[in-house]
Coordinates of C-alpha atoms in Angstrom, one line a residue:
X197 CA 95.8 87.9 62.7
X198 CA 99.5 89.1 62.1
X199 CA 100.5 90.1 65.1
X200 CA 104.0 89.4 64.2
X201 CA 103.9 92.0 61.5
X202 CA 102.6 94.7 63.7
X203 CA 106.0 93.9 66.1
X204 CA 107.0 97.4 65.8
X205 CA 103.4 98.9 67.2
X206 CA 103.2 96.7 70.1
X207 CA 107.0 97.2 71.1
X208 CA 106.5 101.3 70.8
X209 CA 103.1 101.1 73.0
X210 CA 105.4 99.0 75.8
X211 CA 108.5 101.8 75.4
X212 CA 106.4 104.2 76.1
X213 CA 104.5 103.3 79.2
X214 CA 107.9 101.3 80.3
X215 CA 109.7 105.1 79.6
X216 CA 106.5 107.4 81.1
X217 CA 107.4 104.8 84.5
X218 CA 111.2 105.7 84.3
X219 CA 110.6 109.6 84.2
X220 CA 108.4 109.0 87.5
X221 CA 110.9 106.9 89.1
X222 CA 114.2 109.3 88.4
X223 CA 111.5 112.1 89.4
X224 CA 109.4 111.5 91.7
X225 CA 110.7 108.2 93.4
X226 CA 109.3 105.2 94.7
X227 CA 106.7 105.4 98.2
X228 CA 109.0 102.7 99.7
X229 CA 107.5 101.6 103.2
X230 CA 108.5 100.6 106.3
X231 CA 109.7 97.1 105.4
X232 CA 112.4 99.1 103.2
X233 CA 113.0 102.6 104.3
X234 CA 112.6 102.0 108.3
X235 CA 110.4 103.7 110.6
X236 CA 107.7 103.7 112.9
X237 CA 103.2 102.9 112.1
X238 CA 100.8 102.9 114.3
X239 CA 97.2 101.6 113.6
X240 CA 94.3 103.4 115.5
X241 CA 90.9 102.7 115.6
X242 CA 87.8 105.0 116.2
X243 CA 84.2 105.3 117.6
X244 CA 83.3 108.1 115.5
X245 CA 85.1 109.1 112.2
X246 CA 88.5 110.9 113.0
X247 CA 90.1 113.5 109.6
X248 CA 93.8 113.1 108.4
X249 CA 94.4 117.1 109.6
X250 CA 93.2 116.4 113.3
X251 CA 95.4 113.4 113.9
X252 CA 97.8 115.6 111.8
X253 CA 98.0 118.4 114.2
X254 CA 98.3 116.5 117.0
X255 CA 101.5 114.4 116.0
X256 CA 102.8 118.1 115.1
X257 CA 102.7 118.7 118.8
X258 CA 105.6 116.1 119.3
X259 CA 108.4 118.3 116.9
X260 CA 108.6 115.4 114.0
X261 CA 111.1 116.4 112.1
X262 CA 109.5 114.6 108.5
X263 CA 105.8 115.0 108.1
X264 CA 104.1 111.2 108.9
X265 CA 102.2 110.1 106.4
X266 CA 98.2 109.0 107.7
X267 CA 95.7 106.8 105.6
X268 CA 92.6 106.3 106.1
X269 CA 91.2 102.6 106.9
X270 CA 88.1 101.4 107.7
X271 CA 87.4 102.4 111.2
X272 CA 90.5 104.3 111.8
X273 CA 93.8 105.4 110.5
X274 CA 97.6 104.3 109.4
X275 CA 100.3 106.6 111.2
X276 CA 103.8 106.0 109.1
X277 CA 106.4 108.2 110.5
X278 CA 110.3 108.2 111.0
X279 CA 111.8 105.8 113.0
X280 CA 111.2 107.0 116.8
X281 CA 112.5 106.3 120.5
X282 CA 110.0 103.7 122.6
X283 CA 109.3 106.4 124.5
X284 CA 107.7 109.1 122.3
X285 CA 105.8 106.4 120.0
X286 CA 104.3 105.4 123.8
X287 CA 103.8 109.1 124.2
X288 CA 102.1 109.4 120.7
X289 CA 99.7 106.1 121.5
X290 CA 98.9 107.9 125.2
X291 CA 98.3 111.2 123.6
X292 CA 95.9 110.5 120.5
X293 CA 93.6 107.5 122.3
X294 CA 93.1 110.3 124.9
X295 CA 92.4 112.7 122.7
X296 CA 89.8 110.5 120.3
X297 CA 89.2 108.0 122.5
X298 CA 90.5 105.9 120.1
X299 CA 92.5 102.0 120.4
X300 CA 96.1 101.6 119.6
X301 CA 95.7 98.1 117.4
X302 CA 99.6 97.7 116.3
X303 CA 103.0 99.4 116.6
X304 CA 105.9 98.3 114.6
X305 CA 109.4 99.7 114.2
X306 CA 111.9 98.7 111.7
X307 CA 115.7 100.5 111.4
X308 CA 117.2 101.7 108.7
X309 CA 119.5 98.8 108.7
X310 CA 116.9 96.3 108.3
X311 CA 115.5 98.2 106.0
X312 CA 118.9 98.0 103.7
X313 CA 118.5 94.6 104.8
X314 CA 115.3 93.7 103.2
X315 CA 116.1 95.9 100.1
X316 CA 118.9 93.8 99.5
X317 CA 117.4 90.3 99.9
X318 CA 114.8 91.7 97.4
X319 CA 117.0 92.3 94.7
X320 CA 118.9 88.8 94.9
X321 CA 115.8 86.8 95.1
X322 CA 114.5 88.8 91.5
X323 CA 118.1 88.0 90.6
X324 CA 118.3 84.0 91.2
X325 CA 114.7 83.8 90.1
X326 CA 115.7 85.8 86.8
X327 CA 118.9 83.4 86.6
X328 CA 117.1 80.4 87.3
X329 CA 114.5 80.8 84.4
X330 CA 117.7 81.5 81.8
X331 CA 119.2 78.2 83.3
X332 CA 115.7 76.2 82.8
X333 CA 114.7 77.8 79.3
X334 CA 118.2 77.8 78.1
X335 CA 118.5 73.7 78.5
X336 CA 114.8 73.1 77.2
X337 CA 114.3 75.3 74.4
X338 CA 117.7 77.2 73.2
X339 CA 119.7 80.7 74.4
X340 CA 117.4 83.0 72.3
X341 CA 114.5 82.2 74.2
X342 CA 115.3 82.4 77.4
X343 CA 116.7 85.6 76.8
X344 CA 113.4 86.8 75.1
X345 CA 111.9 85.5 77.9
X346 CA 113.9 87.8 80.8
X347 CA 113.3 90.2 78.5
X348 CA 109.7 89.6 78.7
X349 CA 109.7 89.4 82.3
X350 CA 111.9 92.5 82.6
X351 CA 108.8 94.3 80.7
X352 CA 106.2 93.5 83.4
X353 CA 108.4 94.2 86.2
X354 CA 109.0 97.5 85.3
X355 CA 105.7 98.7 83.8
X356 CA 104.6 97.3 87.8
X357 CA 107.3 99.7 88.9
X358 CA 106.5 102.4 86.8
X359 CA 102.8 102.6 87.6
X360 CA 103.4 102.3 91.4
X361 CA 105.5 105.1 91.0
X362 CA 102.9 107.2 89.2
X363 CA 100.3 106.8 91.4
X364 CA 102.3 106.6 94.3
X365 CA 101.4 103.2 95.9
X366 CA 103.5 102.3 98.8
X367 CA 105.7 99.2 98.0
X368 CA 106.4 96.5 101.1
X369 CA 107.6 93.5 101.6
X370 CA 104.4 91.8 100.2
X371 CA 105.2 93.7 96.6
X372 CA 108.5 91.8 96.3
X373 CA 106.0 88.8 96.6
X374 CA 103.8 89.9 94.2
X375 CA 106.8 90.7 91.6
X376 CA 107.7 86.6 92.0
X377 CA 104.3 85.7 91.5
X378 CA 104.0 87.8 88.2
X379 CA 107.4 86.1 87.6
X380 CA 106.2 82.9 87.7
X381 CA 102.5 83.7 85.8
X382 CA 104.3 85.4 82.8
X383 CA 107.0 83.0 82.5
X384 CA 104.3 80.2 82.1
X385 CA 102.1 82.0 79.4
X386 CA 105.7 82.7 77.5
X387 CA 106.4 78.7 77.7
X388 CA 103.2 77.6 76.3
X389 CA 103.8 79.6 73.2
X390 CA 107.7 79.0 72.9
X391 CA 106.8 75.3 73.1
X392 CA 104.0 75.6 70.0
X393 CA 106.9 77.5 68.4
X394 CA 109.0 74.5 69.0
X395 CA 106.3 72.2 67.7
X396 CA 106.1 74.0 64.5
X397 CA 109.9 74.3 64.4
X398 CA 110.2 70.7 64.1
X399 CA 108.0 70.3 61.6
X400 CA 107.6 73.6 59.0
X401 CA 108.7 73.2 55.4
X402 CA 108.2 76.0 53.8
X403 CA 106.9 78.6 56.6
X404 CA 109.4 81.4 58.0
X405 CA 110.9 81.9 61.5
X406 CA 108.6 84.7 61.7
X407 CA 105.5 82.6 60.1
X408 CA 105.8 80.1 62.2
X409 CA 105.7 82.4 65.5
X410 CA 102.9 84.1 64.3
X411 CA 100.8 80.6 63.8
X412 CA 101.7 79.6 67.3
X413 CA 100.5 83.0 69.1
X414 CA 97.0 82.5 67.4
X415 CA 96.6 79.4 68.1
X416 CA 97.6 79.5 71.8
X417 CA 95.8 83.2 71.7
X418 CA 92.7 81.9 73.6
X419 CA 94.0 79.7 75.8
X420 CA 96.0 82.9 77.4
X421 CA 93.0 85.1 76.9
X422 CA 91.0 82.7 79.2
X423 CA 93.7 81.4 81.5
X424 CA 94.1 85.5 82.4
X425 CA 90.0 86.1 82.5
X426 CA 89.8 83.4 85.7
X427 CA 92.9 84.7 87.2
X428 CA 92.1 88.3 87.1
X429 CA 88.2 87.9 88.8
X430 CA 89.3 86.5 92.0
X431 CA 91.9 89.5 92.2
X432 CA 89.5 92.1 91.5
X433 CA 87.1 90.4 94.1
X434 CA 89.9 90.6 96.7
X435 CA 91.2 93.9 95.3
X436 CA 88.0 95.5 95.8
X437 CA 86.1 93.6 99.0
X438 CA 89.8 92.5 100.5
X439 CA 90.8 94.4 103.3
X440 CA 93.2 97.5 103.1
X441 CA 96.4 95.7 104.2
X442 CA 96.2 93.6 101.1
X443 CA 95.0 96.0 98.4
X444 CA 98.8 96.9 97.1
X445 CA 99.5 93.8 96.8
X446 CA 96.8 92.8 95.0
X447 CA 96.6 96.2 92.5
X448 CA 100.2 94.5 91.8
X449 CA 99.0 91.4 90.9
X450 CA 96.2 93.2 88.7
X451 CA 99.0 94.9 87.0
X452 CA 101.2 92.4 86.6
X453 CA 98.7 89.8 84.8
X454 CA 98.2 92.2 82.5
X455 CA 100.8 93.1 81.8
X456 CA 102.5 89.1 81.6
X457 CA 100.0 88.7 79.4
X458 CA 100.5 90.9 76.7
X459 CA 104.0 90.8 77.1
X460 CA 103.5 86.4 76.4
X461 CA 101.6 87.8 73.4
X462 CA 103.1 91.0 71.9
X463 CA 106.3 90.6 73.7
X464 CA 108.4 87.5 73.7
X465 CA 107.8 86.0 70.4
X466 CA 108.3 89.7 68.2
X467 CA 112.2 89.5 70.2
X468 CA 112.6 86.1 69.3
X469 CA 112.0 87.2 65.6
X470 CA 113.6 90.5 65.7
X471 CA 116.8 88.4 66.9
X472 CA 116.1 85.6 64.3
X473 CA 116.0 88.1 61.3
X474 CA 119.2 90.4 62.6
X475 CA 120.8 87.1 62.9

């Protein structure tokens, strides 16, 4: 299998899904939630099956000045709206279990400046965690590969991005969790190949840089394949039987293991020889 020699194919097929995410960010935006862009939800349940346009025309009744957005769950709905005063979210809770005899089941309101807030403590823990993984791969392998491995990293994050933004998947404080998590998962599938690589570095004779990569993705090939298999079944399970309040972040993690995987595979190792033959 020369996966190495086919570098150039599986660096275009990852430009062009990172770039098709891009476009939809600059375009259309990210569906940032509560946790980041403040506001008010409010989680109702039903007796009998209640539409989107009836709870819709009643919250028009209280002069929003955004449309709220309203998801369905499984015996009621998920009101997201601007941030509001106590008194009209207690006038919107009176007003709608009246109306459908429904049960207010949570409230929560977060400002605008917590919202910065959380944005910001987002960032620097992807940051650290990014600087942190230089620091480790730097001291036990060399420079090159740790930077082939942010890059790596740097892949999967934003293809998880890029597809949230396409479909328009609401992103929470939970999705920074997720993003660490597909941190840590690729990072380890890029060690166990850069360590084969190592192995063979130490003792090749006659084999290129780019030989010698290519002989350590195959032979670590299946041990990714099924180390990715048994993680990605108990995320589908959850993904599909979980509950709605966990579904993002689990479509996240479904992403991102795929993702972390083919970038350990197709990915890392192709830098590391792109940067050893430009060297």
């Amino acid at each position: 299998m020369d996966i190495i020699g086919k570098r150039r194919l599986w660096m275009s097929i990852s430009a062009i899904v990172i770039l098709a995410g891009l476009i939809s960010i600059l375009f259309q935006g990210m569906n940032l939630g509560i946790d980041f862009a403040g506001g008010t939800i409010i989680e109702f349940t039903f007796d009998k099956a209640v539409t989107n346009d009836q709870i819709r025309g009643t919250l028009d009744e209280f002069g929003l000045t955004k449309a709220p957005k309203i998801q369905q769950t499984e015996n009621g709905v998920l009101i997201r709206m601007e941030e509001l005063p106590a008194s009209k979210i207690t006038a919107i809770e009176d007003k709608i279990e009246a109306k459908f005899s429904g049960k207010m089941q949570r409230t929560e309101k977060v400002g605008g400046t917590i919202g910065k807030e959380l944005r910001n403590k987002a960032f620097w823990a992807l940051l650290l965690a990014a600087l942190a993984i230089v620091a480790y791969i730097s001291m036990r392998f060399e420079f090159r590969f740790a930077i082939a491995a942010i890059l790596a990293l740097l892949h999967d994050v934003l293809i998880v991005l890029g597809i949230f933004s396409l479909l328009q998947v609401e992103i929470n404080s939970p999705f920074v969790a997720a993003l660490l998590t597909i941190v840590g998962y690729s990072i380890n599938d890029t060690i166990v190949i850069f360590d084969r690589i190592r192995e063979k570095m130490r003792l090749a004779k006659k084999e290129t840089f780019a030989q010698l990569n290519n002989e350590a993705i195959v032979e670590t090939l299946l041990r990714s394949i099924n180390t990715s298999l048994t993680t990605l079944l108990p995320v589908l399970a959850i993904l599909f039987l979980g509950g709605t309040t966990i579904q993002n972040f689990m479509l996240a993690l479904l992403i991102g293991v795929l993702s972390g995987t083919y970038s350990s595979i197709f990915v890392a190792s192709p830098i590391l020889v792109e940067w050893d033959e430009r060297r």
